[in-house]
Tab-separated table of C-alpha atoms and ligand atoms in Angstrom:
chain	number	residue	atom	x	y	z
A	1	UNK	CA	66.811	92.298	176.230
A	2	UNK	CA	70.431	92.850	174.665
A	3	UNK	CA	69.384	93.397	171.225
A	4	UNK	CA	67.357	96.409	173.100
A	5	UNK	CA	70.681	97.575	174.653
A	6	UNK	CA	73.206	97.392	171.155
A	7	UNK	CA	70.942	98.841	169.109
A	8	UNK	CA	69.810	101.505	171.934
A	9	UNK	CA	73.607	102.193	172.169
A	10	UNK	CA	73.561	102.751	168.162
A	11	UNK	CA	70.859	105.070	168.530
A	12	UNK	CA	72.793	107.235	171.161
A	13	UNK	CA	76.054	106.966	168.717
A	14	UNK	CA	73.414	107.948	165.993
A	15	UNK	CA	72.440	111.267	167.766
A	16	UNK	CA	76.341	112.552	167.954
A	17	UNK	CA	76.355	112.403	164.107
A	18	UNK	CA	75.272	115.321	161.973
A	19	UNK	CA	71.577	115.004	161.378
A	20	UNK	CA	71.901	114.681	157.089
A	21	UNK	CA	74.333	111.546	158.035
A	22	UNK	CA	71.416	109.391	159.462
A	23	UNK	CA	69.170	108.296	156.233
A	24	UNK	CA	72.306	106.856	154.931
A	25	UNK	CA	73.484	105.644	158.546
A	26	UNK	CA	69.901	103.960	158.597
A	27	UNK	CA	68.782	103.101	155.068
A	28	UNK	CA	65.759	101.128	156.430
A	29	UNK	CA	67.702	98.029	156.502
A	30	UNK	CA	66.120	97.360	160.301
A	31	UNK	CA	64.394	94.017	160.763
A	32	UNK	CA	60.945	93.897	162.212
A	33	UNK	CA	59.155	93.969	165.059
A	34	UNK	CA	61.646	96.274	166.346
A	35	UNK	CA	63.510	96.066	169.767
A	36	UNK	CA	61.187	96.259	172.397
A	37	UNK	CA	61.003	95.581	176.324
A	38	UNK	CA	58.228	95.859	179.030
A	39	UNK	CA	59.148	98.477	181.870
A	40	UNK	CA	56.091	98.761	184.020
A	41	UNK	CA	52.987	97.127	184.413
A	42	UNK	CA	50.197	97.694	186.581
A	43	UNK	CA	48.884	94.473	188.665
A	44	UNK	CA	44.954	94.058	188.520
A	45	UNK	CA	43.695	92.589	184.617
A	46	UNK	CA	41.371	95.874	184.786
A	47	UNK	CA	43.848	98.201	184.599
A	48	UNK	CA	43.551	100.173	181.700
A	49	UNK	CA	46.495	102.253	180.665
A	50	UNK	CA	45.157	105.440	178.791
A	51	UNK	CA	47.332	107.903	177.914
A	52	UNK	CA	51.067	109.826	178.618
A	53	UNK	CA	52.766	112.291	179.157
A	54	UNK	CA	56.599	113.042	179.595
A	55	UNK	CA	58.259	115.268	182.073
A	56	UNK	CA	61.246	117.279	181.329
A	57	UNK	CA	63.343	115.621	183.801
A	58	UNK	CA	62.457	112.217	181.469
A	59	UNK	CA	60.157	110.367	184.194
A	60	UNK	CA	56.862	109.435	182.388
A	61	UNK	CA	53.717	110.533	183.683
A	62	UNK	CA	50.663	107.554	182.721
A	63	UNK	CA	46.916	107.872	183.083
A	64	UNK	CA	44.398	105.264	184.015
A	65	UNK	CA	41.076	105.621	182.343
A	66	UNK	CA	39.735	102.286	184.493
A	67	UNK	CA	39.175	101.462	187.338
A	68	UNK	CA	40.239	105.023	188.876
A	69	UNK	CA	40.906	108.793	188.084
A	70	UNK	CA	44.740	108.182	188.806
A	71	UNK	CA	48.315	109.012	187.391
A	72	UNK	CA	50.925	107.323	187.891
A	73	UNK	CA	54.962	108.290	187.370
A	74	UNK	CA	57.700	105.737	186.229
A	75	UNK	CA	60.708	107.151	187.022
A	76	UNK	CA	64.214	106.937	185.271
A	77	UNK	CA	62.162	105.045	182.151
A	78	UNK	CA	65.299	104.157	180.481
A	79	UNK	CA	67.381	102.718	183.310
A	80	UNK	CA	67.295	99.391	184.136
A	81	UNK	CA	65.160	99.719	186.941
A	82	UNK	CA	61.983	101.901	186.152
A	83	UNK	CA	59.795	102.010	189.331
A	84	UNK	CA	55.999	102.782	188.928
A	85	UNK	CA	53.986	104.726	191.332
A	86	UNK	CA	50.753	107.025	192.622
A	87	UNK	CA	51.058	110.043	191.553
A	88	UNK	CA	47.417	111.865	192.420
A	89	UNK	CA	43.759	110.589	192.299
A	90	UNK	CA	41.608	112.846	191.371
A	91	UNK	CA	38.541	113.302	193.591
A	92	UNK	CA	34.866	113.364	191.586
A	93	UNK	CA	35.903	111.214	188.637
A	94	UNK	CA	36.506	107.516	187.956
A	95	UNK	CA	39.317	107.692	185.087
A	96	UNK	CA	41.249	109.924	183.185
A	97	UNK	CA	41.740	110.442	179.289
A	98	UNK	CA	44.177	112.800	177.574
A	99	UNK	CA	47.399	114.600	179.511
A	100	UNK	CA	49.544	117.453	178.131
A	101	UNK	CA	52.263	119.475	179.187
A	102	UNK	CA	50.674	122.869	179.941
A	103	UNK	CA	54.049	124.991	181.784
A	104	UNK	CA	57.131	123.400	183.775
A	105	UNK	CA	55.767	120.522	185.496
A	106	UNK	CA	52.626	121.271	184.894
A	107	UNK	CA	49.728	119.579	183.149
A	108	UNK	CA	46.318	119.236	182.319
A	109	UNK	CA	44.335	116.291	182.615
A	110	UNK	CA	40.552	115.105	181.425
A	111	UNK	CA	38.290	113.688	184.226
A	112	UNK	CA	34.801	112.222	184.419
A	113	UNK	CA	32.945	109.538	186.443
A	114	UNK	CA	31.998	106.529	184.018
A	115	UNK	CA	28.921	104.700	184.181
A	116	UNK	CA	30.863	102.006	181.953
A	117	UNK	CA	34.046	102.355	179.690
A	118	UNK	CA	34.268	105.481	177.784
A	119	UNK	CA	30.788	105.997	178.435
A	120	UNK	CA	30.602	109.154	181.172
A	121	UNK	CA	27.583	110.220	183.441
A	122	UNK	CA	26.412	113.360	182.109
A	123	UNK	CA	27.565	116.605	184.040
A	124	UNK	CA	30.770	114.524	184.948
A	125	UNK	CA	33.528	115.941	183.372
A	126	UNK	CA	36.256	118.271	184.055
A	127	UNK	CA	39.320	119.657	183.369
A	128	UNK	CA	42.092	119.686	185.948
A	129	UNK	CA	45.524	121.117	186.032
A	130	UNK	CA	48.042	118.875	188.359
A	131	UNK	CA	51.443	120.736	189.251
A	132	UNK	CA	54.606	118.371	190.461
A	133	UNK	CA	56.969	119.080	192.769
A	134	UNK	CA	60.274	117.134	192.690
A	135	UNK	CA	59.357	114.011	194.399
A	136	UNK	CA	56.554	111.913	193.561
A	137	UNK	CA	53.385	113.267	194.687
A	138	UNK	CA	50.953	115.997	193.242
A	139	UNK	CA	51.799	119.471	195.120
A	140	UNK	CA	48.660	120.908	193.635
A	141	UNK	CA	45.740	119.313	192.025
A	142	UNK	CA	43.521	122.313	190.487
A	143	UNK	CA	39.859	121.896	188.841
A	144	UNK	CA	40.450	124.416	185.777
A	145	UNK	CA	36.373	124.199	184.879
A	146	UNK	CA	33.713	121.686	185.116
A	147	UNK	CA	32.234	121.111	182.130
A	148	UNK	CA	28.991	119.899	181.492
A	149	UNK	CA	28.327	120.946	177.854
A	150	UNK	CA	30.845	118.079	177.165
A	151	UNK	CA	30.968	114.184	176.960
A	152	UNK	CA	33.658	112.073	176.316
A	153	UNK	CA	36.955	114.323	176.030
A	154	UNK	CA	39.789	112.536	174.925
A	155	UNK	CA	42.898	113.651	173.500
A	156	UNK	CA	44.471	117.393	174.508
A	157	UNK	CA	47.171	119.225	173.588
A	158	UNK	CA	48.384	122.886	174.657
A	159	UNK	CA	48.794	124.939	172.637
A	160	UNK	CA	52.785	125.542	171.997
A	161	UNK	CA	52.723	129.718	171.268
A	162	UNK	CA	50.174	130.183	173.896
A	163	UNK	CA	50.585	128.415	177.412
A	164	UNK	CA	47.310	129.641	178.434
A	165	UNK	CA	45.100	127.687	176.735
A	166	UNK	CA	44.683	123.950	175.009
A	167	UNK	CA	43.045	122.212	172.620
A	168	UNK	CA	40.874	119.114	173.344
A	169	UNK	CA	38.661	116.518	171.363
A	170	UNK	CA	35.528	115.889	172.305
A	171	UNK	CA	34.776	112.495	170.718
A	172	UNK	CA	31.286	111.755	171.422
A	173	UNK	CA	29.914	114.822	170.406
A	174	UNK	CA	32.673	115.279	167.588
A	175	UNK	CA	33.969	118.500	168.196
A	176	UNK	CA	37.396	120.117	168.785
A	177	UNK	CA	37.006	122.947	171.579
A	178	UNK	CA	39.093	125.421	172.815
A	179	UNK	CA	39.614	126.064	176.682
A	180	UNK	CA	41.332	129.236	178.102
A	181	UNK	CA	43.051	127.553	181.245
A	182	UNK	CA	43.330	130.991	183.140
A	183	UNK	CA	39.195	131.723	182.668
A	184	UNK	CA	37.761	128.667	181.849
A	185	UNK	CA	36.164	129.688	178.925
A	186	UNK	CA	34.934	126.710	176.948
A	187	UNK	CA	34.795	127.556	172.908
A	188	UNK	CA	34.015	124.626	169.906
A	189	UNK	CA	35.972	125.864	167.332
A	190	UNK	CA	35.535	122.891	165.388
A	191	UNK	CA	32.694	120.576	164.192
A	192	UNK	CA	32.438	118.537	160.748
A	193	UNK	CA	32.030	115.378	160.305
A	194	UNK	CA	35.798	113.874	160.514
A	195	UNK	CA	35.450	114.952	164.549
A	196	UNK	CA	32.152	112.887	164.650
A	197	UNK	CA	31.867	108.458	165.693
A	198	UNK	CA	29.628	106.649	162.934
A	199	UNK	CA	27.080	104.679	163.640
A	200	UNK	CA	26.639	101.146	163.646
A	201	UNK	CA	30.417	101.024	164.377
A	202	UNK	CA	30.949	98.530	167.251
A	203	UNK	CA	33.466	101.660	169.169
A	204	UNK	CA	31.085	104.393	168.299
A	205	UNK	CA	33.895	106.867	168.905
A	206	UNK	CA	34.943	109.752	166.692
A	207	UNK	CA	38.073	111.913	167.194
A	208	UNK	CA	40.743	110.406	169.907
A	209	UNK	CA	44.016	111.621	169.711
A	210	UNK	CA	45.045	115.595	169.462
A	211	UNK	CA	48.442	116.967	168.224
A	212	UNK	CA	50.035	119.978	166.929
A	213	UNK	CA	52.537	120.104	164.836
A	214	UNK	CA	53.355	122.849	162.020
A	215	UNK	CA	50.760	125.258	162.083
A	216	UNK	CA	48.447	122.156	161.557
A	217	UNK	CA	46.168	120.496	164.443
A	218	UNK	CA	46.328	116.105	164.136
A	219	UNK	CA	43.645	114.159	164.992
A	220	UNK	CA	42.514	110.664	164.565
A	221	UNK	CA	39.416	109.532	164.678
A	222	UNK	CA	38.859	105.938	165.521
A	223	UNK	CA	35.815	104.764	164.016
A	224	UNK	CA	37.352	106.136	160.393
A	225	UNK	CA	40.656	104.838	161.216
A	226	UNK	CA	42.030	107.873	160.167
A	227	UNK	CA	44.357	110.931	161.270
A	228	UNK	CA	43.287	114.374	159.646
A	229	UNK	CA	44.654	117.566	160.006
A	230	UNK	CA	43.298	121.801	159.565
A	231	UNK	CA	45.365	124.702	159.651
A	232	UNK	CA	45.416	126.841	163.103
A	233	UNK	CA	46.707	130.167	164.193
A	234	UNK	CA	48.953	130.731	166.928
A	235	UNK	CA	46.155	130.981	169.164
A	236	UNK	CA	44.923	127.097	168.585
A	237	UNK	CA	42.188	128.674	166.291
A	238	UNK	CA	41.534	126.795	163.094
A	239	UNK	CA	42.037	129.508	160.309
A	240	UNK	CA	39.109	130.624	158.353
A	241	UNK	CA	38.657	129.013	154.938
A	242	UNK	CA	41.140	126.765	155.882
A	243	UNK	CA	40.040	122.899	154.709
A	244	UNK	CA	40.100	119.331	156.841
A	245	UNK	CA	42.632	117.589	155.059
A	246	UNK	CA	43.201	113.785	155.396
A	247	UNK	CA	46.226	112.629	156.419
A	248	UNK	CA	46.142	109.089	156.212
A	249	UNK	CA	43.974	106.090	156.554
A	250	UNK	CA	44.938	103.137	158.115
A	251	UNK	CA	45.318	99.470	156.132
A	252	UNK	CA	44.366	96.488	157.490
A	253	UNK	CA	43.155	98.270	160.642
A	254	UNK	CA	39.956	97.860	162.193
A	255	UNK	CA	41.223	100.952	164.953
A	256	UNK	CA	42.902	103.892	165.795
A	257	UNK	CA	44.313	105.427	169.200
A	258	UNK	CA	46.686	107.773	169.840
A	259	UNK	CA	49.987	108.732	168.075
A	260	UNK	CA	53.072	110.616	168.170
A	261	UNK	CA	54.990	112.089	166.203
A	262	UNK	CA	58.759	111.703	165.815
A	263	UNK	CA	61.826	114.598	164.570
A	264	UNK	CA	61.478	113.344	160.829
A	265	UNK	CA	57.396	114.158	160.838
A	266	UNK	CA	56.990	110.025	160.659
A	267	UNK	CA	53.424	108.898	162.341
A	268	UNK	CA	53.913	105.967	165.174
A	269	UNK	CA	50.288	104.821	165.996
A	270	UNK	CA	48.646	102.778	168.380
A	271	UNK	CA	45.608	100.943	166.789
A	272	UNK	CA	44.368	99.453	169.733
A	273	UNK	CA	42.421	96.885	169.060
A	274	UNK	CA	44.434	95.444	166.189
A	275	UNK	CA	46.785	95.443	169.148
A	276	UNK	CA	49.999	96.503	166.891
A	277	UNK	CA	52.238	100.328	166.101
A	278	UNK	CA	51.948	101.071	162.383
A	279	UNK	CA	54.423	103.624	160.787
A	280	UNK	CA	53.462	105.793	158.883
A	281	UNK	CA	56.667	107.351	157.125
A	282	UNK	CA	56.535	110.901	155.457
A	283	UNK	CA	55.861	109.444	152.023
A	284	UNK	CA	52.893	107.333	153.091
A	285	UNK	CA	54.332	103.567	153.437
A	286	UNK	CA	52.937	102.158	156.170
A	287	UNK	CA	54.496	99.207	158.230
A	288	UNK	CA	53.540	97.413	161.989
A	289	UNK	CA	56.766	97.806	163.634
A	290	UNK	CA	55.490	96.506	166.678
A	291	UNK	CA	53.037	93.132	168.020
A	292	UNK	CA	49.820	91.774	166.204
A	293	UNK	CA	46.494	90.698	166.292
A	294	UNK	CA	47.057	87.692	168.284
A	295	UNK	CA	50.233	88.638	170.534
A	296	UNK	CA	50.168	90.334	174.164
A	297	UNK	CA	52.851	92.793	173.340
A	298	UNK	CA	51.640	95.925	172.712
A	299	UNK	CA	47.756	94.364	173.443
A	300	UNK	CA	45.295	97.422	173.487
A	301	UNK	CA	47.785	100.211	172.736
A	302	UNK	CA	46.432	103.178	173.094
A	303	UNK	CA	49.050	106.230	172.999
A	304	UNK	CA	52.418	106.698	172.808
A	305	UNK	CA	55.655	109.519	173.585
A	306	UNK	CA	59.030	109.501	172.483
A	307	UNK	CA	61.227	110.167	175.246
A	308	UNK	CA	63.013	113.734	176.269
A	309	UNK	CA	66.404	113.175	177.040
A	310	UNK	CA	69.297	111.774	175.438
A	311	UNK	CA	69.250	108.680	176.522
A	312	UNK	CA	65.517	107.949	175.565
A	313	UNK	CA	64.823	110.279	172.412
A	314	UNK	CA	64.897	107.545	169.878
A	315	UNK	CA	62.593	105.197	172.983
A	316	UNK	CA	58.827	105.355	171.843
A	317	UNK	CA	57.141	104.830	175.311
A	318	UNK	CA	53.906	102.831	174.476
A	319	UNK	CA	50.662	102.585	176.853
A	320	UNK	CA	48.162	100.116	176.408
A	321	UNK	CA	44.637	98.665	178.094
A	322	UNK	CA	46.121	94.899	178.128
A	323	UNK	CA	43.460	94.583	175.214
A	324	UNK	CA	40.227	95.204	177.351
A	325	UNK	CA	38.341	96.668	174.765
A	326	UNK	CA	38.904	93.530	172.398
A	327	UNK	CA	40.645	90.472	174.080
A	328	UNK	CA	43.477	88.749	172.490
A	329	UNK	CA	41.956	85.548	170.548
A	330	UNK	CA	38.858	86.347	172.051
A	331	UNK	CA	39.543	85.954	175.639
A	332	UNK	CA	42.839	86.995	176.577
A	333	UNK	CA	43.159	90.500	178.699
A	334	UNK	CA	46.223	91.422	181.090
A	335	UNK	CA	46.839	94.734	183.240
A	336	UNK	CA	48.028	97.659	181.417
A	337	UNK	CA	51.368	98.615	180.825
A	338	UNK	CA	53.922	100.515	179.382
A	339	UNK	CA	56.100	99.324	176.775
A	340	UNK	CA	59.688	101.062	175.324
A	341	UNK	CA	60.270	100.650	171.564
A	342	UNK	CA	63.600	101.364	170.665
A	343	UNK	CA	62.910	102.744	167.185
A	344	UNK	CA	66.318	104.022	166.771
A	345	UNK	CA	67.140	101.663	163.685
A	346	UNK	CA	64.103	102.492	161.744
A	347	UNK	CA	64.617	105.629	159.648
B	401	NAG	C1	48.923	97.397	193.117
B	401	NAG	O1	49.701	98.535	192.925
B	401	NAG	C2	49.329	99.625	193.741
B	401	NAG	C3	50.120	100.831	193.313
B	401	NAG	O2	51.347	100.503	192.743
B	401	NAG	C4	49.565	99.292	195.181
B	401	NAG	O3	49.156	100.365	196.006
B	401	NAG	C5	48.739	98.067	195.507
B	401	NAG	O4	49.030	97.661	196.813
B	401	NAG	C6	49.052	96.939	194.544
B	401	NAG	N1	48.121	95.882	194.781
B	401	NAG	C7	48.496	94.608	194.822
B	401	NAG	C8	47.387	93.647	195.063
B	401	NAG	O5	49.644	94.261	194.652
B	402	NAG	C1	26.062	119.787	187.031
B	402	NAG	O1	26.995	119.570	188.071
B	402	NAG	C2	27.215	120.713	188.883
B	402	NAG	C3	28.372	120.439	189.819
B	402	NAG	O2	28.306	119.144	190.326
B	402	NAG	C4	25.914	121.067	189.595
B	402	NAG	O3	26.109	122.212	190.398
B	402	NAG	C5	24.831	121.324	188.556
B	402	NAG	O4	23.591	121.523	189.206
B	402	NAG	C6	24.693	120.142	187.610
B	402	NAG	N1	23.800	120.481	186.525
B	402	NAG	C7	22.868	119.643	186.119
B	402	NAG	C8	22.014	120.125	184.980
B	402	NAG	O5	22.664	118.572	186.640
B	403	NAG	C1	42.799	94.158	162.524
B	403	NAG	O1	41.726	93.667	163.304
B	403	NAG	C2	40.618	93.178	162.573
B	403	NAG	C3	39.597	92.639	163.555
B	403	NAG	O2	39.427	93.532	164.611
B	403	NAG	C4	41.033	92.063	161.638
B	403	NAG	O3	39.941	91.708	160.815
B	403	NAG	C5	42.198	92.530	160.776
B	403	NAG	O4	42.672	91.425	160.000
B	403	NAG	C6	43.312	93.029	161.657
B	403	NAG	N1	44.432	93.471	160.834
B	403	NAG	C7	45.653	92.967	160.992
B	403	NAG	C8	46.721	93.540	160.101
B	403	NAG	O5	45.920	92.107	161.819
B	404	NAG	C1	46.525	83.409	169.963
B	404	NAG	O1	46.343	82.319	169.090
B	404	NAG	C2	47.414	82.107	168.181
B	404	NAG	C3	46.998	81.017	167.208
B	404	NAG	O2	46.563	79.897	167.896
B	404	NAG	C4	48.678	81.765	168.952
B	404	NAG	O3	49.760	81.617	168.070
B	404	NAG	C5	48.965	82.912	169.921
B	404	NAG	O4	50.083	82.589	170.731
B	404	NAG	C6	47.772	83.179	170.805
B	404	NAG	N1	48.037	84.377	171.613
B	404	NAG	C7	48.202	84.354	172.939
B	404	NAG	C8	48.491	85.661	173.608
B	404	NAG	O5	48.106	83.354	173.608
């Protein structure tokens, strides 16, 4: 796609400029849906595309959370040639949720076996730490804990001060626990009701996706299609007293996945089954940069990651389920995939 390329190009031109330049570089003037192009896609319809990660050398690392416990790598994600491949399967599990970057080329990874989707066998779920070497396969694969006091772990993040430990989101049970990743120990240091699903929602799921950012923790919680935030110490530990703020709530959305964040403090997220990315800028206007209800594009989004080199810092990489948990005008599905968004015209 050449419009992807020019205004790519821009972007890269855009990051030699001094930083206060942009805004006025920028002004908003971009038109919508911005530039977009597929680079991978898996090749069975159940494929469901669940969640990323990026690796400092810029390769993207994917997880499947159907049909099995796998990651997958595409390499070189802004060249013209991506390739897509097997990482690791994990052994015990049947899909994968949340991945984060826990050390150099290292990270942790939620596992469970499913009896259906996003519905684990209880006693099922761990926590394992994969380590990479420089090629493409796994050169460790490491089961931090098994943990059956949880259900349906979703999002993690580790915690940026502390390498030792994450945070993940439990979002069955609605909590946000704490896991030392040298000892194992397993700690809820969160539960109110903006973790929890609601009932008589047709998802039934509560908090999703996990960030950090500012002293704050992010989450969103998909059956409230919102994000929320609470203030935590250096250690991951929410701070006493501290409040659950709301960040946002989502218009005209009947979901909410993952998100990312981007250098401004703007909020890309994937609402899934409204199949689009909404915007959410620092001063609250919201926008759907990318697909809609009725278009394949970014069908069943659920996460997203800007890229981590030079080349790809202004690329939102964007995974999705190929719209298996809601088909596209009722009946349409495809395999997952992984979409680049150049959002380098948008601030
Ligand atoms: C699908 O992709 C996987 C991994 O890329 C490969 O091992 C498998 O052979 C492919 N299957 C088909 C039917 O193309
Ligand atoms: C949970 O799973 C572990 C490991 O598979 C097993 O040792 C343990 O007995 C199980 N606990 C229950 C209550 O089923
Ligand atoms: C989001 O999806 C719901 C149905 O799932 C639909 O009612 C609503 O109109 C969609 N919003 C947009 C902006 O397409
Ligand atoms: C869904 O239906 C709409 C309206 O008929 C159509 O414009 C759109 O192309 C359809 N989507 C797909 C993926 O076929």
């Amino acid at each position: 796609m050449a419009a992807f390329k020019l205004t790519h190009l821009m972007g890269l031109i855009g990051a030699l400029v001094p930083a206060f330049a942009i805004p006025t570089v920028y002004s908003r003037q971009t038109a919508l849906p911005l530039p977009y192009k597929v680079i991978a896609q898996m090749n069975q319809t159940d494929d469901f595309v669940e969640n990323i990660a990026v690796r400092s050398n810029g390769d993207l690392l994917v997880t499947l959370f159907y049909p099995t416990a796998s990651v997958y790598t595409v390499k070189r994600p802004f060249s013209d040639s991506p390739t897509l491949s097997l990482v690791h399967t994990f052994e015990d599990a049947n899909g994968l949720t949340g991945i984060s970057e826990t050390g150099p080329d290292t990270f942790v990874v939620a596992a469970a076996l499913y009896q259906e989707l996003a519905v684990p066998s209880p006693n099922t779920t761990s926590l394992w730490e994969l380590k990479l070497g420089g090629g493409d396969q796994a050169i460790a694969a490491r089961r931090i804990i098994h943990a059956p006091q949880a259900s349906l772990l979703n999002g993690l993040v580790s915690i940026p001060s502390t390498k030792s430990a994450i945070l993940v989101v439990d979002g069955l049970l609605g909590v946000l626990v704490r896991v030392d990743l040298t000892t194992g120990l397993y700690e809820v240091v969160l539960d109110v009701p903006e973790l929890k699903p609601v009932a008589g929602k047709p998802l039934f799921l509560g908090a999703n996706g996990l960030k950090i950012r500012d002293e704050h923790v992010y989450w969103s919680n998909t059956d409230l299609v919102s994000i929320y935030r609470i203030r935590v110490d250096e250690q991951g530990y929410p701070i006493e007293a501290a409040e659950v703020e709301k960040v946002v709530t989502l218009e005209n959305s009947s979901g909410v996945d993952d998100f990312a964040f981007d250098g401004l403090g703007n909020i890309w997220v994937a609402t899934n089954t409204n199949n689009t990315v909404v915007t959410v800028s620092t001063d609250g206007r919201q926008a759907v940069t990318v697909g809609s209800l009725t278009e394949l594009t970014v069908a069943g989004d659920t996460a997203m990651h800007f890229g981590r080199t030079l080349a790809d810092k202004h690329t939102l990489y964007v995974t999705t389920s190929g719209a298996a948990a809601a088909p596209v005008n009722g009946t349409i599905v495809e395999p997952g995939k992984i979409v680049a968004v150049d959002t380098g015209g948008y601030y």
